[in-house]
């Protein structure tokens, strides 16, 4: 007989996470990500690249569910997923902690390779590879990353992986 144990998702407050970080913070803020497959893939990348927490709004977000857990392949149990009531206020709080808020936007004015990733960073990533105008305007930088898909947009999970890879590459 085999017992199936349901993993418990990590629940933390943003303050708890920020207090526990040694070195420059690396956070992901999700905007409008409602597909559990995308969130699961983002959680896998977040785990692989050492993200301290993934932050999403309580509304218009998928949250951790069975599909996310399956796609995340264990990362949903290792990376804190913080759901916040007010994303704008959270972004302002991060800025007060000297964390650069960078919006990944295909139409961004700075290339991904042009950022200074050695400081604390919170990547704002949205559905269809762009953060909403509201969050982009609050970001310190709007950063574009390379993509080759003609007439289409990369999935948010691909954007997350690209941004996180460049951050970790620069920090090594």
CSV table of C-alpha atoms in Angstrom, one decimal:
chain,number,residue,atom,x,y,z
A,1,UNK,CA,0.0,0.0,0.0
A,2,UNK,CA,1.3,3.5,-0.9
A,3,UNK,CA,0.2,6.6,0.9
A,4,UNK,CA,-0.1,9.7,-1.1
A,5,UNK,CA,0.9,12.8,0.8
A,6,UNK,CA,-0.2,16.2,-0.4
A,7,UNK,CA,2.6,18.8,-0.2
A,8,UNK,CA,1.9,21.9,1.7
A,9,UNK,CA,2.5,25.1,-0.3
A,10,UNK,CA,4.8,27.6,1.3
A,11,UNK,CA,3.0,30.6,2.8
A,12,UNK,CA,5.0,33.5,3.9
A,13,UNK,CA,4.6,37.2,4.1
A,14,UNK,CA,6.7,39.5,2.0
A,15,UNK,CA,8.3,40.9,5.1
A,16,UNK,CA,9.4,37.5,6.3
A,17,UNK,CA,10.9,36.7,2.9
A,18,UNK,CA,12.8,40.0,2.7
A,19,UNK,CA,14.1,39.6,6.2
A,20,UNK,CA,15.5,36.2,5.5
A,21,UNK,CA,17.4,37.1,2.3
A,22,UNK,CA,21.2,37.2,2.4
A,23,UNK,CA,22.6,39.0,-0.6
A,24,UNK,CA,20.7,40.8,-3.3
A,25,UNK,CA,17.0,39.8,-3.5
A,26,UNK,CA,15.7,38.2,-6.6
A,27,UNK,CA,11.9,38.3,-6.9
A,28,UNK,CA,9.3,37.7,-9.6
A,29,UNK,CA,6.0,39.6,-9.7
A,30,UNK,CA,3.3,38.2,-11.9
A,31,UNK,CA,0.6,40.3,-13.5
A,32,UNK,CA,-2.5,38.5,-14.9
A,33,UNK,CA,-1.0,35.0,-15.1
A,34,UNK,CA,-4.1,32.8,-14.9
A,35,UNK,CA,-2.8,29.7,-16.7
A,36,UNK,CA,-1.7,27.0,-14.2
A,37,UNK,CA,0.8,25.6,-16.7
A,38,UNK,CA,2.5,28.9,-17.1
A,39,UNK,CA,2.7,29.4,-13.3
A,40,UNK,CA,4.1,25.9,-12.8
A,41,UNK,CA,6.8,26.5,-15.4
A,42,UNK,CA,7.6,29.8,-13.8
A,43,UNK,CA,7.9,28.2,-10.4
A,44,UNK,CA,10.3,25.6,-11.9
A,45,UNK,CA,12.5,28.4,-13.3
A,46,UNK,CA,12.2,30.3,-10.1
A,47,UNK,CA,13.5,27.3,-8.2
A,48,UNK,CA,16.3,26.7,-10.7
A,49,UNK,CA,17.5,30.3,-10.6
A,50,UNK,CA,17.3,30.8,-6.8
A,51,UNK,CA,14.3,33.2,-6.8
A,52,UNK,CA,13.4,34.2,-3.2
A,53,UNK,CA,9.7,34.5,-3.8
A,54,UNK,CA,7.0,34.7,-6.5
A,55,UNK,CA,4.5,37.5,-5.9
A,56,UNK,CA,1.0,37.7,-7.5
A,57,UNK,CA,-2.2,39.6,-6.8
A,58,UNK,CA,-5.1,37.7,-5.1
A,59,UNK,CA,-7.4,38.7,-7.9
A,60,UNK,CA,-6.8,37.7,-11.6
A,61,UNK,CA,-4.1,35.1,-10.7
A,62,UNK,CA,-4.2,31.3,-10.8
A,63,UNK,CA,-2.8,30.5,-7.3
A,64,UNK,CA,-1.2,27.2,-6.4
A,65,UNK,CA,-3.4,24.3,-7.4
A,66,UNK,CA,-2.9,20.6,-8.3
A,67,UNK,CA,-2.0,21.5,-11.9
A,68,UNK,CA,0.6,24.1,-10.8
A,69,UNK,CA,2.1,21.6,-8.4
A,70,UNK,CA,2.3,18.9,-11.1
A,71,UNK,CA,3.9,21.2,-13.7
A,72,UNK,CA,6.2,22.8,-11.1
A,73,UNK,CA,7.7,19.3,-10.3
A,74,UNK,CA,8.4,20.1,-6.6
A,75,UNK,CA,9.2,23.8,-7.0
A,76,UNK,CA,5.8,24.9,-5.6
A,77,UNK,CA,7.0,23.5,-2.3
A,78,UNK,CA,10.4,25.2,-2.3
A,79,UNK,CA,9.7,28.7,-3.7
A,80,UNK,CA,7.4,31.0,-1.6
A,81,UNK,CA,4.3,32.1,-3.5
A,82,UNK,CA,2.9,35.3,-2.0
A,83,UNK,CA,-0.5,36.5,-2.9
A,84,UNK,CA,-1.0,40.2,-2.2
A,85,UNK,CA,-4.1,42.4,-2.1
A,86,UNK,CA,-2.5,45.5,-3.6
A,87,UNK,CA,0.2,45.0,-6.2
A,88,UNK,CA,0.9,48.7,-6.6
A,89,UNK,CA,1.6,49.0,-2.9
A,90,UNK,CA,3.8,45.9,-2.9
A,91,UNK,CA,5.8,47.4,-5.7
A,92,UNK,CA,6.3,50.6,-3.7
A,93,UNK,CA,7.3,48.6,-0.7
A,94,UNK,CA,9.9,46.8,-2.7
A,95,UNK,CA,11.3,50.1,-3.9
A,96,UNK,CA,11.6,51.3,-0.3
A,97,UNK,CA,13.8,48.2,0.3
A,98,UNK,CA,16.1,49.3,-2.5
A,99,UNK,CA,14.9,46.6,-4.9
A,100,UNK,CA,14.8,47.6,-8.6
A,101,UNK,CA,11.5,46.9,-10.1
A,102,UNK,CA,12.0,45.9,-13.8
A,103,UNK,CA,9.1,45.3,-16.1
A,104,UNK,CA,9.7,42.7,-18.8
A,105,UNK,CA,8.0,44.1,-21.8
A,106,UNK,CA,8.6,43.2,-25.4
A,107,UNK,CA,8.4,47.0,-26.2
A,108,UNK,CA,10.8,47.9,-23.4
A,109,UNK,CA,13.3,50.7,-24.0
A,110,UNK,CA,16.3,48.8,-22.6
A,111,UNK,CA,17.7,45.4,-23.8
A,112,UNK,CA,17.9,42.6,-21.2
A,113,UNK,CA,21.6,42.5,-21.5
A,114,UNK,CA,21.8,46.2,-20.5
A,115,UNK,CA,20.5,45.9,-17.0
A,116,UNK,CA,22.7,45.8,-13.9
A,117,UNK,CA,21.5,42.6,-12.2
A,118,UNK,CA,24.0,42.8,-9.3
A,119,UNK,CA,21.5,44.7,-7.1
A,120,UNK,CA,18.2,43.6,-5.7
A,121,UNK,CA,15.7,42.9,-8.5
A,122,UNK,CA,12.0,42.2,-8.8
A,123,UNK,CA,11.0,41.2,-12.3
A,124,UNK,CA,7.4,42.2,-13.3
A,125,UNK,CA,6.1,39.7,-15.8
A,126,UNK,CA,2.7,39.6,-17.3
A,127,UNK,CA,0.5,37.4,-19.4
A,128,UNK,CA,1.5,37.4,-23.1
A,129,UNK,CA,5.0,38.5,-22.2
A,130,UNK,CA,4.1,42.1,-21.1
A,131,UNK,CA,3.3,43.7,-17.8
A,132,UNK,CA,0.2,45.8,-17.8
A,133,UNK,CA,0.6,49.5,-18.4
A,134,UNK,CA,-0.2,50.2,-14.7
A,135,UNK,CA,2.8,48.1,-13.4
A,136,UNK,CA,5.1,49.1,-16.3
A,137,UNK,CA,4.7,52.7,-15.3
A,138,UNK,CA,5.7,51.9,-11.7
A,139,UNK,CA,8.8,50.1,-12.8
A,140,UNK,CA,12.2,51.7,-12.7
A,141,UNK,CA,13.1,50.1,-16.1
A,142,UNK,CA,11.1,48.6,-18.9
A,143,UNK,CA,13.3,45.9,-20.3
A,144,UNK,CA,12.9,44.0,-23.6
A,145,UNK,CA,14.3,40.6,-24.3
A,146,UNK,CA,15.1,38.9,-27.6
A,147,UNK,CA,12.5,36.8,-29.2
A,148,UNK,CA,12.4,35.3,-32.7
A,149,UNK,CA,8.8,34.3,-33.0
A,150,UNK,CA,7.3,36.1,-36.0
A,151,UNK,CA,4.0,37.7,-35.3
A,152,UNK,CA,3.7,36.2,-31.8
A,153,UNK,CA,4.7,36.7,-28.3
A,154,UNK,CA,6.7,34.4,-26.1
A,155,UNK,CA,4.9,32.8,-23.2
A,156,UNK,CA,5.3,34.5,-19.8
A,157,UNK,CA,7.2,31.4,-18.6
A,158,UNK,CA,9.7,31.8,-21.4
A,159,UNK,CA,10.1,35.5,-20.5
A,160,UNK,CA,10.6,34.6,-16.9
A,161,UNK,CA,13.4,32.1,-17.7
A,162,UNK,CA,15.2,34.6,-20.0
A,163,UNK,CA,15.1,37.3,-17.4
A,164,UNK,CA,16.1,35.1,-14.5
A,165,UNK,CA,18.9,33.5,-16.5
A,166,UNK,CA,20.4,36.9,-17.4
A,167,UNK,CA,20.1,38.0,-13.7
A,168,UNK,CA,22.0,34.9,-12.5
A,169,UNK,CA,24.5,35.1,-15.3
A,170,UNK,CA,25.5,38.6,-14.3
A,171,UNK,CA,25.7,37.7,-10.6
A,172,UNK,CA,28.1,34.8,-11.1
